[in-house]
Amino acid sequence: MPANLTPQYHAAEKRYRQANTPEEKLEALREMLSVIPKHKGTDKLQADIKRRMAQIKEQAKKAPAARQVPHWVIEKVGAGQVPVIGPPNAGKSALIAKVTHADVRVAEYPFTTQMPAPAMMPFENIQIQLIDAPAHSEEFSVHWLPELIRRADACVLVADLSDDTTVLQIEYVVDSLEERDVVLMGAEPEEREGFEVYIPTLLVGNKADAESADAVLADLQGMFGQRFPIVAISVESGAGLDGFKRTLFEVMKITRVFTKQPGKDPDLTEPFVLAEGSTVHDLARKIHKEILENFTYGRLWGSSGRFEGQRVGEDHVLEDGDIVELHTR
Ligand SMILES: Nc1nc2c(ncn2[C@@H]2O[C@H](COP(=O)(O)OP(=O)(O)OP(=O)(O)O)[C@@H](O)[C@H]2O)c(=O)[nH]1
Ligand SMILES: [Mg+2]
C-alpha cells in the first residue's frame, strides 16, 4: 500500500537527516511520527521511527557529549547545500569557479579535487551553497561522499560531454550511491517504503563546446531523461549557465517568504527560505521559538491567499513570494 507521505512529513524527515545533535534528531523524529498518515501502509515506517527514537535515547544515556564533527560535515549557510559531484575531470570545479567567487582548483588531470569546499552561488535574492566534491568513479572514490550527499538539500551531477564513456560513468555514480541508500532523482517520489534518502538532482552536461557533445548529450537524454532534468552547459564559453541556475533552483523546490510587521512595509531584501509545502507554522518556527509558541494568527499577501491581507492560521501552506505578518499574544 502506498504511504502517501505529506510535505510536512518530508520536511520533518529532512530535518532529521540534517540534524547534528541527538536532541535535534529526536525532535524531528517526534514530528515525523505525529504527522505521518496512520494506516497499514505506514506501519513499517512508524515502527522504524520508534526504533530510531529508542536507539537515540539509549545512546544518549551511554555516551554523553563527546562528538567530533567529521571533515565532510560542512556548516550550512544560505538557501541550501548542494554538492557538485560526478566522474573525474568533468568540470565540477570549473563550474563552481565560474558561478561563485570561490578559489577552487581546476586542472586537466583527473582527481584534482580531494577535499570538499563550499562556495556561494547568488541566484536572484538568495545564495545557494555549492560544494566542490572529489570525483566519484569505479577507479577511485572517497568513502564519505555518500554521507556528504545524504545531508544535502539537492545535488548537481556533472557529466563530461567530450567523453564517449560518459553514460557509463554516470550510471556508475548513480548505482553505487544507490547501494548506499542514497537515491538521486529529479524529484522526490510521492511514496516510498523504507529509510533510503532521495536527493533532488540536476544532471548537467558540461563541455557542450566539444565536438562529440551533441551525440553524448543525446545518449544521456536517452538513458536518464526520465529520471533527471538535464541541462547542457559550457563552462568555457559560458553557454547555458543562466539556465543551469534557474533549473537548479526549480529542482530545489524552495519557497521564499517575506515577513512584515503590522503597520509597516515588508522587508523585501532577504526572504526566509522554506521547503515547498511549508506552512505558517514552519515559518514561525524558523524565525523564533517564541514566535511559534505565542502565535495567534497571520495575515497574508501573495499567491497562496484568496485576497490581500487574508487572515491565516498555522496550517496555511505558503507559496513562493508570499508576504506574512505574524501576530503573537
Ligand atoms: N572544452 C571544455 N573544457 C572544460 C570545460 N569546463 C572544464 N573544462 C576542462 O576540464 C578539465 C577538468 O576541469 P576540472 O574543473 O578540474 O574538473 P573536475 O570535475 O573538478 O575534476 P576532478 O576534481 O579531478 O574530479 C580542465 O582542464 C578544464 O579546463 C568546458 O566547458 N569545455
Ligand atoms: Mg575538481
XYZ file of C-alpha atoms and ligand atoms in Angstrom:
362
model
C 0.000 0.000 0.000
C 1.408 3.449 -0.822
C 2.462 5.514 2.148
C 1.147 8.866 0.787
C 3.517 10.890 2.885
C 2.742 14.582 3.181
C 5.034 17.562 2.558
C 5.067 18.107 6.336
C 6.423 14.597 6.783
C 9.094 15.134 4.136
C 10.106 18.417 5.770
C 10.446 16.743 9.184
C 12.374 13.861 7.684
C 14.764 16.288 6.065
C 15.356 17.955 9.422
C 16.080 14.517 10.851
C 18.556 13.732 8.116
C 20.358 17.027 8.588
C 20.258 17.112 12.385
C 23.559 17.500 14.182
C 22.606 16.643 17.758
C 20.579 13.833 19.386
C 18.041 16.437 20.598
C 17.509 17.744 17.063
C 17.147 14.189 15.794
C 14.581 13.304 18.451
C 12.589 16.456 17.838
C 12.434 15.701 14.109
C 11.509 12.037 14.637
C 8.727 13.078 17.035
C 7.340 15.415 14.405
C 7.607 12.676 11.756
C 5.599 10.358 13.958
C 2.960 12.974 14.681
C 2.331 13.918 11.047
C 2.704 10.505 9.387
C -0.602 9.225 7.952
C -1.716 6.436 10.294
C -2.669 3.394 8.213
C -1.409 -0.056 7.235
C 0.860 1.306 4.527
C 2.999 3.177 7.042
C 3.157 0.519 9.792
C 6.718 -0.426 8.911
C 7.842 3.177 8.770
C 6.171 4.039 12.080
C 7.889 1.105 13.763
C 11.181 2.183 12.227
C 10.804 5.740 13.542
C 10.032 4.465 17.055
C 13.022 2.135 16.938
C 15.284 5.043 15.979
C 13.937 7.185 18.793
C 14.632 4.405 21.294
C 18.156 3.976 19.900
C 18.968 7.665 20.204
C 17.710 7.802 23.793
C 19.751 4.701 24.624
C 22.928 6.164 23.088
C 22.439 9.496 24.816
C 22.481 7.678 28.166
C 25.661 5.799 27.347
C 27.852 8.366 25.615
C 27.259 11.921 26.740
C 28.534 14.706 24.514
C 31.965 13.666 23.122
C 31.276 14.376 19.492
C 33.734 15.129 16.788
C 32.430 16.607 13.586
C 33.800 14.759 10.538
C 35.581 16.927 7.957
C 32.869 16.365 5.368
C 30.211 17.949 7.563
C 30.150 21.485 6.211
C 28.158 24.098 8.029
C 25.109 25.069 6.071
C 24.631 28.650 5.077
C 22.259 30.175 2.559
C 19.251 28.652 0.876
C 20.526 25.102 0.622
C 23.586 22.886 0.417
C 24.280 21.354 -2.992
C 27.283 19.085 -3.612
C 28.597 19.134 -7.166
C 29.530 15.541 -7.911
C 30.409 13.310 -10.835
C 33.170 11.445 -12.635
C 36.736 12.809 -12.720
C 37.620 15.725 -14.983
C 34.006 16.570 -15.891
C 34.475 20.220 -14.922
C 32.902 20.221 -11.458
C 35.460 22.633 -10.042
C 35.479 24.736 -13.218
C 31.703 25.176 -12.933
C 31.990 26.302 -9.318
C 34.818 28.696 -10.140
C 32.630 30.202 -12.875
C 29.401 30.744 -10.910
C 30.837 31.682 -7.486
C 33.695 33.804 -6.207
C 35.460 30.834 -4.662
C 39.030 29.998 -5.480
C 38.954 26.309 -6.416
C 41.491 24.173 -8.241
C 40.827 23.315 -11.869
C 43.261 21.109 -13.789
C 43.416 18.957 -16.913
C 44.291 15.815 -14.939
C 41.670 13.763 -13.043
C 41.167 13.654 -9.247
C 42.280 17.234 -8.753
C 39.766 17.924 -6.004
C 40.427 15.978 -2.814
C 38.533 17.744 -0.058
C 35.038 19.226 -0.086
C 34.984 23.014 -0.353
C 31.929 25.263 -0.053
C 31.212 28.242 -2.321
C 28.203 30.549 -2.531
C 26.305 30.998 -5.797
C 23.997 34.020 -5.926
C 20.615 33.434 -7.562
C 18.067 36.281 -7.593
C 17.529 37.159 -3.914
C 19.137 34.047 -2.398
C 22.520 32.360 -2.158
C 22.918 28.647 -2.852
C 25.813 26.847 -1.179
C 27.599 24.647 -3.714
C 30.187 22.157 -2.520
C 33.101 21.196 -4.732
C 33.413 17.447 -4.236
C 36.053 14.907 -5.217
C 35.414 12.722 -8.254
C 33.442 9.530 -7.935
C 34.314 6.673 -10.272
C 34.978 2.967 -10.362
C 38.747 3.566 -10.088
C 38.517 5.929 -7.183
C 36.008 7.147 -4.676
C 36.048 8.545 -1.175
C 34.053 6.629 1.421
C 32.410 9.730 2.880
C 30.890 11.068 -0.340
C 27.520 9.319 0.232
C 27.438 10.858 3.719
C 28.030 14.335 2.314
C 25.230 13.823 -0.223
C 22.858 12.316 2.352
C 22.855 15.611 4.265
C 22.406 17.727 1.161
C 19.346 19.639 0.011
C 19.981 18.820 -3.636
C 22.778 17.614 -5.882
C 24.367 18.656 -9.168
C 25.693 15.682 -11.128
C 28.171 16.796 -13.781
C 28.734 14.721 -16.929
C 31.511 15.276 -19.470
C 30.056 15.761 -22.966
C 33.508 15.446 -24.553
C 33.857 11.840 -23.378
C 32.019 8.987 -25.069
C 32.095 6.808 -21.932
C 30.082 9.397 -20.004
C 26.832 7.422 -19.858
C 28.635 4.503 -18.204
C 30.375 6.810 -15.742
C 27.132 8.497 -14.726
C 25.496 5.097 -14.384
C 28.260 4.070 -12.032
C 27.801 7.164 -9.851
C 24.032 6.674 -9.635
C 24.172 2.920 -8.974
C 26.981 2.979 -6.423
C 25.223 5.689 -4.406
C 22.000 3.737 -4.546
C 23.818 0.808 -2.973
C 24.498 3.099 -0.027
C 20.780 4.046 0.171
C 21.321 7.457 -1.390
C 18.956 7.752 -4.346
C 19.472 10.581 -6.825
C 16.220 11.598 -8.524
C 14.899 14.610 -10.404
C 12.128 14.918 -7.835
C 11.318 13.118 -4.626
C 8.785 10.338 -5.256
C 5.332 10.645 -3.663
C 5.646 7.342 -1.895
C 8.336 5.059 -0.617
C 9.000 2.103 1.575
C 11.970 2.484 3.837
C 14.576 4.879 5.024
C 16.529 5.454 1.868
C 17.195 9.082 1.185
C 16.068 10.798 -2.010
C 18.144 13.733 -3.163
C 16.660 16.013 -5.832
C 19.292 16.083 -8.555
C 20.059 18.057 -11.685
C 22.146 16.368 -14.370
C 24.471 18.844 -16.074
C 26.239 18.000 -19.336
C 29.383 20.166 -19.396
C 31.777 20.883 -22.288
C 28.943 21.475 -24.755
C 31.616 23.159 -26.888
C 33.256 19.782 -27.563
C 32.881 18.114 -30.959
C 31.114 14.996 -29.688
C 28.824 16.956 -27.336
C 25.528 16.606 -29.237
C 25.838 12.839 -29.572
C 26.823 12.315 -25.935
C 24.010 14.596 -24.771
C 21.510 12.567 -26.824
C 22.798 9.364 -25.168
C 22.436 10.928 -21.719
C 18.914 12.042 -22.518
C 18.008 8.567 -23.722
C 19.366 6.959 -20.596
C 18.475 9.497 -17.878
C 15.921 11.845 -19.437
C 13.085 10.265 -17.430
C 14.973 10.368 -14.183
C 16.602 13.809 -14.108
C 16.131 17.220 -15.644
C 19.170 17.683 -17.893
C 20.855 20.926 -18.927
C 23.791 21.323 -21.302
C 26.401 23.948 -20.486
C 29.883 25.007 -21.435
C 31.842 26.484 -18.584
C 34.425 27.524 -21.128
C 32.093 29.566 -23.385
C 29.565 30.414 -20.650
C 26.685 28.869 -22.619
C 23.728 27.570 -20.608
C 24.807 28.904 -17.229
C 21.698 31.025 -16.589
C 19.517 28.033 -17.418
C 21.621 25.913 -15.084
C 20.985 28.263 -12.155
C 17.252 28.519 -12.792
C 16.787 24.772 -13.244
C 18.757 24.052 -10.075
C 16.524 26.497 -8.206
C 13.453 24.677 -9.558
C 14.870 21.278 -8.593
C 15.447 22.550 -5.035
C 11.732 23.305 -4.618
C 12.294 26.354 -2.490
C 9.570 28.641 -1.198
C 10.778 32.173 -0.437
C 8.678 34.048 2.083
C 8.993 37.631 3.332
C 7.790 38.842 6.691
C 6.377 42.191 7.706
C 5.465 43.911 10.927
C 1.934 45.238 11.438
C 1.579 48.738 10.029
C 4.984 48.685 8.329
C 6.199 47.886 4.836
C 7.585 44.385 4.303
C 11.334 43.862 4.130
C 11.742 42.563 0.598
C 15.524 42.268 0.615
C 16.025 38.900 2.239
C 13.448 36.137 2.125
C 13.101 33.283 4.575
C 13.839 30.096 2.699
C 11.459 27.207 3.302
C 10.834 23.855 1.660
C 7.937 23.620 -0.764
C 4.758 22.723 1.130
C 5.836 24.595 4.276
C 3.171 26.225 6.426
C 2.865 29.388 8.515
C 3.810 27.118 11.447
C 7.119 26.242 9.747
C 7.812 29.911 9.063
C 7.181 30.833 12.713
C 9.479 28.041 13.877
C 12.186 29.216 11.511
C 12.053 32.769 12.843
C 11.974 32.094 16.569
C 10.701 29.510 19.032
C 8.972 32.272 20.986
C 7.018 33.393 17.961
C 5.934 29.813 17.385
C 4.789 29.412 20.996
C 2.874 32.692 21.125
C 1.492 32.667 17.593
C -2.153 33.732 17.292
C -2.733 34.360 13.574
C -1.098 35.582 10.408
C -2.022 37.987 7.638
C -1.037 37.102 4.147
C -0.285 38.863 0.880
C 0.637 36.753 -2.128
C -0.320 33.934 -4.442
C -1.331 31.439 -1.735
C -4.031 33.781 -0.420
C -7.544 34.293 -1.765
C -7.298 38.059 -1.217
C -4.730 40.569 0.027
C -4.340 40.675 3.785
C -6.234 37.428 4.313
C -6.206 36.095 7.878
C -4.497 32.686 8.038
C -3.797 30.040 10.680
C -0.757 27.896 11.388
C -1.664 25.232 8.839
C -1.846 27.568 5.860
C 0.514 26.347 3.114
C 2.764 29.102 1.769
C 3.887 29.794 -1.791
C 6.994 31.375 -3.301
C 6.899 35.161 -2.882
C 4.277 35.287 -0.119
C 4.447 38.055 2.480
C 3.332 37.167 6.005
C 2.586 39.294 9.046
C 2.820 37.184 12.209
C 0.697 38.160 15.206
C 1.551 36.907 18.661
C -0.094 37.259 22.043
N 36.355 22.146 -23.514
C 35.983 22.389 -22.262
N 36.797 22.067 -21.248
C 36.375 22.310 -19.980
C 35.113 22.917 -19.727
N 34.972 23.002 -18.388
C 36.088 22.491 -17.829
N 36.954 22.081 -18.779
C 38.283 21.494 -18.572
O 38.153 20.208 -17.992
C 39.282 19.920 -17.143
C 38.815 19.462 -15.783
O 38.216 20.510 -15.066
P 38.004 20.459 -13.502
O 37.089 21.561 -13.157
O 39.290 20.362 -12.775
O 37.241 19.059 -13.392
P 36.742 18.314 -12.060
O 35.469 17.639 -12.455
O 36.678 19.253 -10.926
O 37.873 17.224 -11.876
P 38.360 16.450 -10.530
O 38.413 17.431 -9.396
O 39.696 15.968 -10.902
O 37.390 15.369 -10.333
C 40.103 21.218 -17.092
O 41.173 21.097 -17.970
C 39.108 22.269 -17.582
O 39.754 23.357 -18.192
C 34.279 23.266 -20.856
O 33.169 23.790 -20.738
N 34.767 22.980 -22.084
Mg 37.612 19.221 -9.124
